[in-house]
Coordinates of C-alpha atoms in Angstrom, one line a residue:
X1 CA 116.6 106.9 60.1
X2 CA 116.5 103.3 58.9
X3 CA 119.1 101.4 57.0
X4 CA 116.5 101.4 54.1
X5 CA 117.1 105.0 53.7
X6 CA 120.6 105.5 55.1
X7 CA 122.8 102.6 53.9
X8 CA 123.0 104.1 50.4
X9 CA 124.2 107.6 51.6
X10 CA 127.0 106.5 53.7
X11 CA 130.5 107.7 52.5
X12 CA 132.3 104.3 52.1
X13 CA 135.6 103.9 54.2
X14 CA 138.8 102.9 52.6
X15 CA 138.1 99.7 50.8
X16 CA 139.3 96.4 52.2
X17 CA 141.6 94.3 50.1
X18 CA 140.0 92.8 47.0
X19 CA 138.2 89.7 47.4
X20 CA 140.6 87.7 45.2
X21 CA 143.5 88.5 47.6
X22 CA 141.3 87.8 50.8
X23 CA 140.4 84.5 49.5
X24 CA 143.7 83.0 48.4
X25 CA 145.5 82.8 51.8
X26 CA 146.6 84.9 54.8
X27 CA 149.8 86.2 53.5
X28 CA 147.8 87.6 50.6
X29 CA 145.5 89.4 52.9
X30 CA 148.4 90.9 55.0
X31 CA 150.3 91.7 52.0
X32 CA 147.5 93.7 50.5
X33 CA 147.1 95.6 53.7
X34 CA 150.8 96.2 54.1
X35 CA 151.2 97.5 50.5
X36 CA 149.2 100.4 51.4
X37 CA 152.1 101.7 53.5
X38 CA 155.3 101.4 51.4
X39 CA 157.2 104.2 52.9
X40 CA 157.2 103.1 56.6
X41 CA 158.0 99.6 55.4
X42 CA 160.9 100.8 53.3
X43 CA 162.2 102.7 56.4
X44 CA 161.8 99.7 58.6
X45 CA 164.0 97.6 56.3
X46 CA 166.7 100.4 55.9
X47 CA 167.0 100.7 59.5
X48 CA 167.1 96.8 60.0
X49 CA 170.2 96.7 57.5
X50 CA 172.0 99.1 59.8
X51 CA 170.8 97.2 62.8
X52 CA 172.4 94.0 61.4
X53 CA 175.9 95.5 61.5
X54 CA 176.9 93.9 64.9
X55 CA 175.7 90.4 63.8
X56 CA 177.8 90.7 60.5
X57 CA 181.0 92.0 62.2
X58 CA 181.0 90.2 65.5
X59 CA 182.7 86.9 64.5
X60 CA 185.2 88.7 62.2
X61 CA 186.2 91.3 64.9
X62 CA 186.5 88.7 67.6
X63 CA 188.6 86.4 65.3
X64 CA 190.9 89.2 64.4
X65 CA 191.2 90.4 68.0
X66 CA 192.3 86.9 69.1
X67 CA 194.5 86.0 66.2
X68 CA 196.1 89.4 65.4
X69 CA 195.9 90.9 68.8
X70 CA 196.0 88.9 72.0
X71 CA 197.7 85.7 70.5
X72 CA 200.1 88.1 68.6
X73 CA 201.2 89.9 71.8
X74 CA 199.3 93.0 70.7
X75 CA 196.5 93.4 73.4
X76 CA 196.0 97.0 72.5
X77 CA 194.9 96.1 68.9
X78 CA 192.8 93.5 70.4
X79 CA 191.1 95.9 72.6
X80 CA 190.6 98.3 69.7
X81 CA 189.0 95.6 67.6
X82 CA 186.6 94.8 70.5
X83 CA 186.0 98.5 70.9
X84 CA 185.0 98.5 67.3
X85 CA 182.4 95.8 68.0
X86 CA 181.0 97.7 70.9
X87 CA 180.5 100.7 68.6
X88 CA 178.7 98.6 66.0
X89 CA 176.5 97.3 68.8
X90 CA 175.7 100.9 69.8
X91 CA 174.9 101.8 66.2
X92 CA 172.6 98.7 66.1
X93 CA 170.9 99.9 69.2
X94 CA 170.2 103.3 67.7
X95 CA 168.9 101.9 64.5
X96 CA 166.4 99.6 66.6
X97 CA 165.3 102.7 68.6
X98 CA 164.7 104.7 65.2
X99 CA 163.0 101.8 63.5
X100 CA 160.1 101.3 66.0
X101 CA 158.0 104.4 65.1
X102 CA 158.0 103.3 61.5
X103 CA 156.9 99.9 62.5
X104 CA 154.1 101.3 64.5
X105 CA 153.0 103.3 61.3
X106 CA 152.8 100.0 59.5
X107 CA 150.9 97.9 62.2
X108 CA 148.5 100.2 64.0
X109 CA 146.6 101.3 61.0
X110 CA 146.0 97.7 60.0
X111 CA 143.7 97.2 62.8
X112 CA 141.3 99.9 61.5
X113 CA 141.4 98.4 58.1
X114 CA 140.4 94.9 59.4
X115 CA 137.7 96.3 61.5
X116 CA 136.2 98.0 58.6
X117 CA 136.4 94.9 56.6
X118 CA 134.8 92.6 59.1
X119 CA 132.0 95.0 60.0
X120 CA 131.3 95.6 56.3
X121 CA 131.3 91.9 55.5
X122 CA 129.1 91.1 58.5
X123 CA 126.6 93.8 57.7
X124 CA 126.5 92.9 54.0
X125 CA 125.8 89.3 54.7
X126 CA 123.2 90.0 57.3
X127 CA 121.5 92.6 55.0
X128 CA 121.6 90.2 52.1
X129 CA 119.5 87.9 54.3
X130 CA 121.4 84.8 52.9
X131 CA 122.1 83.7 56.6
X132 CA 121.5 84.5 60.2
X133 CA 123.3 87.4 61.9
X134 CA 126.8 86.1 62.7
X135 CA 127.4 85.9 66.5
X136 CA 131.0 85.1 65.9
X137 CA 131.6 88.4 64.5
X138 CA 132.0 89.8 68.0
X139 CA 134.7 87.3 68.6
X140 CA 136.5 88.6 65.5
X141 CA 136.2 92.2 66.4
X142 CA 137.2 91.8 70.0
X143 CA 139.8 89.0 69.8
X144 CA 140.9 88.0 66.3
X145 CA 141.6 91.4 64.9
X146 CA 143.5 92.5 68.2
X147 CA 145.4 89.1 67.8
X148 CA 146.4 89.9 64.2
X149 CA 147.5 93.3 65.1
X150 CA 149.6 92.3 68.2
X151 CA 151.1 89.1 66.4
X152 CA 151.9 91.1 63.2
X153 CA 153.8 93.5 65.2
X154 CA 155.6 90.9 67.2
X155 CA 156.4 88.9 64.1
X156 CA 157.7 91.9 62.1
X157 CA 159.7 93.1 65.1
X158 CA 161.3 89.6 65.8
X159 CA 161.4 88.0 62.3
X160 CA 162.8 91.1 60.8
X161 CA 165.5 91.2 63.5
X162 CA 166.0 87.4 63.5
X163 CA 166.0 87.2 59.6
X164 CA 168.5 90.0 59.3
X165 CA 170.8 88.5 62.1
X166 CA 170.7 85.0 60.5
X167 CA 171.7 86.3 57.1
X168 CA 174.3 88.4 58.7
X169 CA 175.7 85.6 60.8
X170 CA 175.8 83.1 57.8
X171 CA 177.5 85.7 55.6
X172 CA 180.0 86.5 58.3
X173 CA 180.7 82.8 59.0
X174 CA 181.3 82.2 55.3
X175 CA 183.6 85.1 55.1
X176 CA 185.4 84.0 58.2
X177 CA 185.8 80.3 57.4
X178 CA 183.8 78.2 54.8
X179 CA 185.2 75.1 56.5
X180 CA 183.6 76.0 59.8
X181 CA 180.4 76.9 57.9
X182 CA 180.4 73.4 56.3
X183 CA 180.8 71.7 59.9
X184 CA 177.7 73.3 61.1
X185 CA 175.5 73.3 57.9
X186 CA 174.4 69.7 58.4
X187 CA 172.4 70.0 61.4
X188 CA 171.0 73.3 60.6
X189 CA 169.6 71.9 57.3
X190 CA 168.0 69.1 59.2
X191 CA 166.5 71.3 61.6
X192 CA 165.0 73.4 58.8
X193 CA 163.6 70.4 57.1
X194 CA 162.0 69.2 60.4
X195 CA 160.5 72.6 61.1
X196 CA 158.9 73.0 57.8
X197 CA 157.2 69.6 58.4
X198 CA 156.2 70.6 61.9
X199 CA 154.6 73.9 60.6
X200 CA 151.6 72.1 59.0
X201 CA 150.7 70.3 62.0
X202 CA 151.0 73.5 64.2
X203 CA 148.8 75.4 61.6
X204 CA 146.1 72.5 61.7
X205 CA 146.0 72.5 65.5
X206 CA 145.8 76.3 65.7
X207 CA 143.0 76.5 63.4
X208 CA 141.0 74.0 65.3
X209 CA 141.4 76.0 68.4
X210 CA 140.3 79.1 66.7
X211 CA 137.2 77.6 65.2
X212 CA 136.5 76.0 68.6
X213 CA 136.5 79.5 70.2
X214 CA 134.3 80.9 67.4
X215 CA 131.8 78.0 68.0
X216 CA 131.8 78.6 71.7
X217 CA 131.2 82.4 71.3
X218 CA 128.5 81.8 68.8
X219 CA 126.6 79.4 71.1
X220 CA 127.2 81.1 74.5
X221 CA 126.0 84.7 73.0
X222 CA 122.4 83.8 72.4
X223 CA 122.3 81.5 75.5
X224 CA 123.4 84.3 77.8
X225 CA 120.7 86.5 76.1
X226 CA 117.9 84.0 76.6
X227 CA 118.7 83.2 80.3
X228 CA 115.2 84.2 81.4
X229 CA 113.6 82.0 78.8
X230 CA 115.8 79.1 79.7
X231 CA 115.0 79.3 83.3
X232 CA 111.3 79.8 82.4
X233 CA 111.2 76.7 80.2
X234 CA 113.3 74.6 82.6
X235 CA 116.1 74.2 79.9
X236 CA 119.0 74.7 82.3
X237 CA 120.5 71.3 81.9
X238 CA 120.2 71.2 78.1
X239 CA 121.8 74.7 77.9
X240 CA 124.6 73.7 80.5
X241 CA 125.5 70.5 78.5
X242 CA 125.5 72.4 75.3
X243 CA 128.0 74.9 76.6
X244 CA 130.0 72.3 78.5
X245 CA 130.5 70.4 75.2
X246 CA 131.9 73.4 73.4
X247 CA 134.2 74.3 76.4
X248 CA 135.5 70.6 76.4
X249 CA 136.1 70.9 72.7
X250 CA 138.1 74.1 73.1
X251 CA 140.2 72.6 75.9
X252 CA 141.0 69.5 73.8
X253 CA 142.1 71.7 71.0
X254 CA 144.3 73.8 73.2
X255 CA 145.9 70.6 74.8
X256 CA 146.5 69.2 71.1
X257 CA 148.3 72.5 70.1
X258 CA 150.4 72.4 73.2
X259 CA 151.7 68.9 72.5
X260 CA 152.5 69.9 68.8
X261 CA 154.1 73.0 70.1
X262 CA 156.4 70.9 72.5
X263 CA 158.2 69.5 69.4
X264 CA 159.8 72.9 68.6
X265 CA 162.3 72.1 71.5
X266 CA 163.7 69.1 69.5
X267 CA 164.1 71.3 66.3
X268 CA 166.0 74.1 68.5
X269 CA 168.3 71.3 69.9
X270 CA 169.1 70.1 66.3
X271 CA 169.5 73.6 64.8
X272 CA 171.0 75.5 67.5
X273 CA 172.8 73.2 69.9
X274 CA 174.1 70.3 67.9
X275 CA 176.1 72.8 65.5
X276 CA 177.9 74.2 68.5
X277 CA 178.9 70.7 69.7
X278 CA 180.0 69.7 66.4
X279 CA 182.3 72.7 65.9
X280 CA 183.8 72.1 69.5
X281 CA 184.4 68.4 68.8
X282 CA 186.0 69.4 65.4
X283 CA 188.1 72.1 66.9
X284 CA 191.0 70.0 68.1
X285 CA 191.6 68.3 65.0
X286 CA 191.2 71.2 62.6
X287 CA 193.4 73.5 64.6
X288 CA 196.1 70.8 65.0
X289 CA 196.2 70.4 61.2
X290 CA 196.3 74.1 60.8
X291 CA 193.1 74.2 58.8
X292 CA 191.4 76.5 61.4
X293 CA 193.1 79.1 63.8
X294 CA 192.1 79.5 67.4
X295 CA 190.7 83.0 66.4
X296 CA 188.5 81.5 63.6
X297 CA 187.1 78.9 66.1
X298 CA 186.3 81.5 68.7
X299 CA 184.8 83.8 65.9
X300 CA 182.8 80.8 64.5
X301 CA 181.5 80.1 68.1
X302 CA 180.6 83.9 68.5
X303 CA 178.5 83.6 65.3
X304 CA 176.8 80.5 66.6
X305 CA 176.4 81.6 70.1
X306 CA 175.3 85.3 69.6
X307 CA 174.0 85.2 66.2
X308 CA 172.7 81.8 64.9
X309 CA 171.6 80.0 68.2
X310 CA 169.5 82.9 69.5
X311 CA 168.0 83.5 66.1
X312 CA 167.1 80.0 65.5
X313 CA 165.5 79.7 69.0
X314 CA 163.6 83.1 68.5
X315 CA 162.6 82.3 64.9
X316 CA 161.3 78.9 65.9
X317 CA 159.3 80.5 68.8
X318 CA 158.1 83.4 66.7
X319 CA 157.1 81.6 63.4
X320 CA 156.1 78.3 65.2
X321 CA 154.0 80.0 67.7
X322 CA 153.1 83.7 67.0
X323 CA 153.6 83.2 63.2
X324 CA 151.2 80.1 62.9
X325 CA 148.5 82.0 65.1
X326 CA 148.9 84.9 62.8
X327 CA 148.5 82.9 59.6
X328 CA 145.5 81.0 60.9
X329 CA 143.7 84.0 62.3
X330 CA 144.4 86.0 59.1
X331 CA 143.1 83.1 57.1
X332 CA 140.0 83.0 59.0
X333 CA 139.4 86.6 58.7
X334 CA 140.1 86.4 54.9
X335 CA 137.5 83.7 54.8
X336 CA 134.7 85.8 56.4
X337 CA 135.4 89.3 54.9
X338 CA 134.7 88.1 51.6
X339 CA 131.4 89.9 50.6
X340 CA 128.6 87.5 49.1
X341 CA 128.1 87.8 45.5
X342 CA 125.4 90.4 44.4
X343 CA 121.9 88.9 44.0
X344 CA 120.6 89.2 40.5
X345 CA 117.3 90.7 39.9
X346 CA 114.9 88.4 38.2
X347 CA 115.0 89.3 34.3
X348 CA 111.2 89.3 34.1
X349 CA 110.8 91.9 37.0
X350 CA 110.0 95.6 35.7
X351 CA 112.3 98.3 36.7
X352 CA 109.9 99.9 39.2
X353 CA 106.5 99.2 40.8
X354 CA 103.5 100.8 38.9
X355 CA 102.1 102.1 42.2
X356 CA 103.0 102.6 45.9
X357 CA 100.3 100.6 47.7
X358 CA 101.4 98.1 50.2
X359 CA 99.9 94.8 50.6
X360 CA 100.8 91.8 52.9
X361 CA 99.7 88.1 52.0
X362 CA 99.8 85.7 55.0
X363 CA 102.9 87.7 56.3
X364 CA 104.6 85.8 59.1
X365 CA 107.7 86.5 61.1
X366 CA 109.6 84.7 63.8
X367 CA 113.0 85.4 65.3
X368 CA 114.1 81.8 65.1
X369 CA 112.6 78.5 63.8
X370 CA 111.6 77.6 67.1
X371 CA 110.2 80.9 68.4
X372 CA 106.5 81.9 68.3
X373 CA 105.9 84.1 65.3
X374 CA 105.7 87.8 66.3
X375 CA 103.6 88.5 63.2
X376 CA 101.3 85.6 62.1
X377 CA 99.6 85.2 58.7
X378 CA 98.8 88.9 58.5
X379 CA 96.6 90.0 55.4
X380 CA 96.7 93.9 55.1
X381 CA 96.2 96.4 52.4
X382 CA 97.4 100.0 52.7
X383 CA 96.1 102.0 49.8
X384 CA 98.4 104.7 48.2
X385 CA 97.8 108.0 50.0
X386 CA 96.2 106.3 53.0
X387 CA 96.9 107.2 56.7
X388 CA 97.2 104.1 58.8
X389 CA 97.9 103.9 62.6
X390 CA 99.1 100.6 64.2
X391 CA 98.3 100.0 67.8
X392 CA 98.7 97.1 70.2
X393 CA 100.2 96.2 73.6
X394 CA 103.9 96.6 74.2
X395 CA 106.1 93.9 72.6
X396 CA 103.2 92.7 70.4
X397 CA 105.3 93.1 67.0
X398 CA 104.4 96.7 66.0
X399 CA 108.1 97.7 65.3
X400 CA 108.7 94.4 63.7
X401 CA 105.8 95.0 61.3
X402 CA 107.3 98.3 60.6
X403 CA 110.6 96.9 59.6
X404 CA 108.8 94.1 57.5
X405 CA 106.8 96.8 55.6
X406 CA 110.0 98.8 54.9
X407 CA 112.1 95.8 53.8
X408 CA 114.5 96.0 56.7
X409 CA 113.5 92.4 57.6
X410 CA 112.5 89.6 55.4
X411 CA 109.5 87.6 56.4
X412 CA 109.9 83.9 57.4
X413 CA 106.4 83.3 55.7
X414 CA 104.2 85.2 53.2
X415 CA 105.1 88.3 51.3
X416 CA 105.0 92.0 51.4
X417 CA 104.2 93.7 48.0
X418 CA 104.9 97.1 46.8
X419 CA 102.7 98.2 43.9
X420 CA 102.1 94.5 43.2
X421 CA 105.8 93.5 43.3
X422 CA 107.3 91.5 46.2
X423 CA 109.8 93.8 48.0
X424 CA 112.6 91.4 47.2
X425 CA 112.0 92.0 43.7
X426 CA 111.8 95.7 43.8
X427 CA 115.2 97.2 42.7
X428 CA 117.0 98.4 46.0
X429 CA 117.6 102.0 44.7
X430 CA 113.8 102.5 44.1
X431 CA 113.0 100.8 47.5
X432 CA 115.3 103.2 49.2
X433 CA 113.7 106.2 47.5
X434 CA 110.1 104.9 48.1
X435 CA 110.0 104.0 51.6
X436 CA 111.4 106.0 54.6
X437 CA 111.4 104.4 58.1
X438 CA 111.8 106.9 61.0
X439 CA 112.6 104.8 64.3
X440 CA 112.0 106.0 67.8
X441 CA 115.8 106.6 68.2
X442 CA 116.5 109.5 66.0
X443 CA 119.9 109.6 64.0
X444 CA 121.7 112.8 63.6
X445 CA 125.1 112.9 62.6
X446 CA 127.9 115.6 62.8
X447 CA 127.7 118.0 60.0
X448 CA 125.7 121.1 58.8
X449 CA 121.9 121.3 59.2
X450 CA 121.8 121.1 55.4
X451 CA 123.6 118.0 55.2
X452 CA 121.5 116.4 57.8
X453 CA 118.0 117.5 56.4
X454 CA 119.1 116.6 52.6
X455 CA 120.5 113.2 53.6
X456 CA 117.9 111.1 51.8
X457 CA 118.0 113.1 48.6
X458 CA 118.7 110.8 45.7
X459 CA 122.4 110.5 45.0
X460 CA 123.6 113.3 42.6
X461 CA 120.5 115.4 43.2
X462 CA 121.0 118.6 45.1
X463 CA 118.6 119.4 47.8
X464 CA 116.9 122.8 47.2
X465 CA 117.2 124.9 50.2
X466 CA 113.6 126.0 49.8
X467 CA 112.5 122.4 50.1
X468 CA 114.5 121.8 53.2
X469 CA 113.3 125.0 54.9
X470 CA 109.7 124.2 54.1
X471 CA 110.2 120.6 55.4
X472 CA 111.5 122.2 58.6
X473 CA 108.6 124.5 59.0
X474 CA 106.0 121.7 58.2
X475 CA 107.1 119.4 61.0
X476 CA 107.7 122.2 63.5
X477 CA 111.6 122.4 63.3
X478 CA 111.7 126.0 62.2
X479 CA 112.6 127.5 65.6
X480 CA 115.3 124.7 66.0
X481 CA 116.9 125.7 62.7
X482 CA 116.9 129.4 63.5
X483 CA 118.8 128.4 66.8
X484 CA 121.1 126.2 65.1
X485 CA 122.0 129.2 62.6
X486 CA 120.0 128.0 59.6
X487 CA 120.9 125.5 57.1
X488 CA 124.6 126.5 57.2
X489 CA 124.6 126.0 61.0
X490 CA 127.0 123.1 62.3
X491 CA 126.0 120.3 64.4
X492 CA 129.2 119.5 65.9
X493 CA 127.9 117.3 68.8
X494 CA 124.6 115.7 68.0
X495 CA 124.4 114.5 71.7
X496 CA 124.0 118.1 72.7
X497 CA 120.4 118.1 71.1
X498 CA 117.6 117.0 73.2
X499 CA 115.8 113.7 72.2
X500 CA 113.0 115.8 70.9
X501 CA 115.2 118.1 68.8
X502 CA 116.9 115.1 67.3
X503 CA 113.4 113.6 66.3
X504 CA 112.6 117.0 64.8
X505 CA 115.7 116.8 62.5
X506 CA 114.9 113.3 61.3
X507 CA 111.1 114.1 60.8
X508 CA 112.2 117.1 58.6
X509 CA 114.7 114.8 56.8
X510 CA 111.9 112.3 55.8
X511 CA 109.5 115.0 55.0
X512 CA 112.1 116.5 52.6
X513 CA 112.9 113.0 51.1
X514 CA 111.3 111.6 47.7
X515 CA 109.7 108.7 49.9
X516 CA 106.1 108.0 48.8
X517 CA 105.7 105.9 51.9
X518 CA 106.7 107.2 55.4
X519 CA 106.7 104.9 58.4
X520 CA 106.8 106.7 61.7
X521 CA 107.8 104.1 64.3
X522 CA 107.0 106.1 67.6
X523 CA 109.0 108.8 65.9
X524 CA 107.4 111.5 67.8
X525 CA 107.4 110.0 71.3
X526 CA 109.7 112.8 72.6
X527 CA 107.6 115.8 71.4
X528 CA 104.8 117.1 73.3
X529 CA 101.1 116.4 72.0
X530 CA 101.0 119.6 70.1
X531 CA 104.3 119.0 68.4
X532 CA 103.2 115.4 67.6
X533 CA 100.0 116.5 66.1
X534 CA 101.7 119.1 63.9
X535 CA 104.2 116.6 62.6
X536 CA 101.6 114.0 61.9
X537 CA 99.3 116.4 60.2
X538 CA 102.1 117.5 58.0
X539 CA 102.9 114.0 56.9
X540 CA 99.2 113.3 56.4
X541 CA 98.8 116.3 54.1
X542 CA 102.0 115.4 52.3
X543 CA 101.7 113.4 49.1
X544 CA 102.0 109.7 49.8
X545 CA 101.2 107.2 52.4
X546 CA 101.7 107.6 56.2
X547 CA 101.9 104.6 58.5
X548 CA 102.3 105.5 62.3
X549 CA 103.2 103.2 65.2
X550 CA 100.9 105.0 67.7
X551 CA 102.4 106.5 70.9
X552 CA 99.2 108.5 72.0
X553 CA 95.6 107.9 71.5
X554 CA 95.2 111.1 69.5
X555 CA 97.4 109.5 66.8
X556 CA 94.8 106.9 66.3
X557 CA 92.1 109.3 66.3
X558 CA 93.5 111.3 63.5
X559 CA 94.1 108.3 61.3
X560 CA 91.8 107.1 58.2
X561 CA 92.2 103.4 59.5
X562 CA 93.6 101.8 62.7
X563 CA 95.3 98.3 62.7
X564 CA 95.1 96.7 66.1
X565 CA 97.6 93.8 66.7
X566 CA 96.7 91.5 69.6
X567 CA 99.2 88.6 69.0
X568 CA 96.5 86.1 67.7
X569 CA 94.8 88.3 65.2
X570 CA 94.8 91.6 63.7
X571 CA 91.6 93.8 63.3
X572 CA 91.4 97.0 61.3
X573 CA 88.7 99.8 61.5
X574 CA 88.2 103.4 62.4
X575 CA 89.0 104.6 65.9
X576 CA 85.3 105.1 66.9
X577 CA 84.4 101.6 65.3
X578 CA 87.2 99.6 67.3
X579 CA 86.3 101.3 70.4
X580 CA 82.9 99.6 70.2
X581 CA 84.1 96.4 68.4
X582 CA 87.3 95.4 70.3
X583 CA 87.6 95.2 74.2
X584 CA 91.4 95.3 73.9
X585 CA 91.3 98.5 72.0
X586 CA 88.9 100.0 74.4
X587 CA 91.2 99.1 77.2
X588 CA 94.2 100.6 75.3
X589 CA 92.1 103.7 74.8
X590 CA 91.2 103.8 78.3
X591 CA 94.9 103.5 79.4
X592 CA 95.9 106.1 77.2
X593 CA 93.3 108.5 78.3
X594 CA 94.2 107.8 81.9
X595 CA 97.8 108.8 81.4
X596 CA 97.2 111.5 78.8
X597 CA 97.0 115.3 79.7
X598 CA 93.8 117.2 79.1
X599 CA 94.2 118.4 75.7
X600 CA 95.2 114.8 74.4
X601 CA 92.2 113.1 76.1
X602 CA 89.7 111.8 73.6
X603 CA 86.1 110.6 74.3
X604 CA 85.9 106.9 74.3

């Protein structure tokens, strides 16, 4: 069943973060997603504090082992103190092991939330008709969301550990010797200042690379889809140059990011290596003057070499690489998942059309500005209660016309009117309840038979069992309902139903709906001729208008009127009239009759 009749009935998934959060920066988007899981986050932080014990105790225990143990002639005490450090490291390792399941409980569901948000925004933008379908959405679903998931996991894992280790090392260094902390503070502060300045450049280069990848995906996707047309039109060189320029732009953006990233090495040297050199150079004078002991020097070097130096290196690598990529990618997702503002209905338009006739005025549709129109300046009137069949060669635009008449596609020229009102001006709820489009590919979902048949009933209105059963009997789905166990029967795996059975379910669903206009787009192609005739007769006898995209010649013979599309023009008339007036229609009838079984053959 089409989006016209199904979109309103879908149960919405967990809502993405509010648009205000998404539009104000990447960290607001991520924070809004992470706030949904406070308990796992709290457990991650709790185990992180336990995990920081070795970083906090390492320098103090080493200094005590040197000054009070080995230098004081008490090696046993020194070994005990080092043993305590080993025990603290074991506790930290256990805490790391216990923390990871909670970290996974934070990160893994975030991917599902982002997929929902991107799909919802892409479909909303496309259905609003304000822009062409977004080809770069595939890039976001397959690459950017996975990038955010992987990087958020890495950033949380590493920055959490590094951040706690830095705090613990600085706290331990201050407790051990404020003088040693003052010696190393200068280079560290200079490195922090330089890194903050570098972050802006890295973010700009990363965003350039991300947008270059999106542009490449958006350009290559239609190019690959149109290879046959490109070859037929001799446009190989133009297509190759277009793609090559985008690949070149992406490569240039990647090189620029690499050059900017190389500057991180200088920051690591200033923030991690210079403090150790400064402390070693000051060690002699400070110990000679008695202001520092040998144990305090060794303890301070322990904090620098096992705590601060690897923490700075990891922090610069994580935040300066993964963190920037995460921020830019999350910012890009935040930019695109903000839904468009709802369109306001014109104040002068009445709430509902006064009738349910369909009329097209110079209706035109082309799939791109440079493509030949599939439907060209079509003038057509389908009166309320009329039975119209649309025929024409394969690919001539019959299904496109069905989508235009149902409002699923917007015309590129002309207008479709329902009861005198342009479809764009008809309130969406009324259009959902007035028009039902049943496509060739039948949609059946897992659930009870009752839920499937009552799917198109207005929201809040219970579908009476009698109406559902009558609809199933009318279109010939009664035996199928009996086999499935009646209305309470469960359809656990829709794929176990045959194509014809799924079509019977969707036909009964449309019959039970309140739609005054039903469009069958080859919706009976998997039924035998007798089943097709029964279903079409049921809809023809049902109150309202019936439009059928013909699959067999018998459909055209049963209609009040036939619309023949031949690409250049459209002709209407009765079946017998068109057989004599149109050579194309006569050829179609002859082809149908040639392939049709005996009961479906009609005299030409």
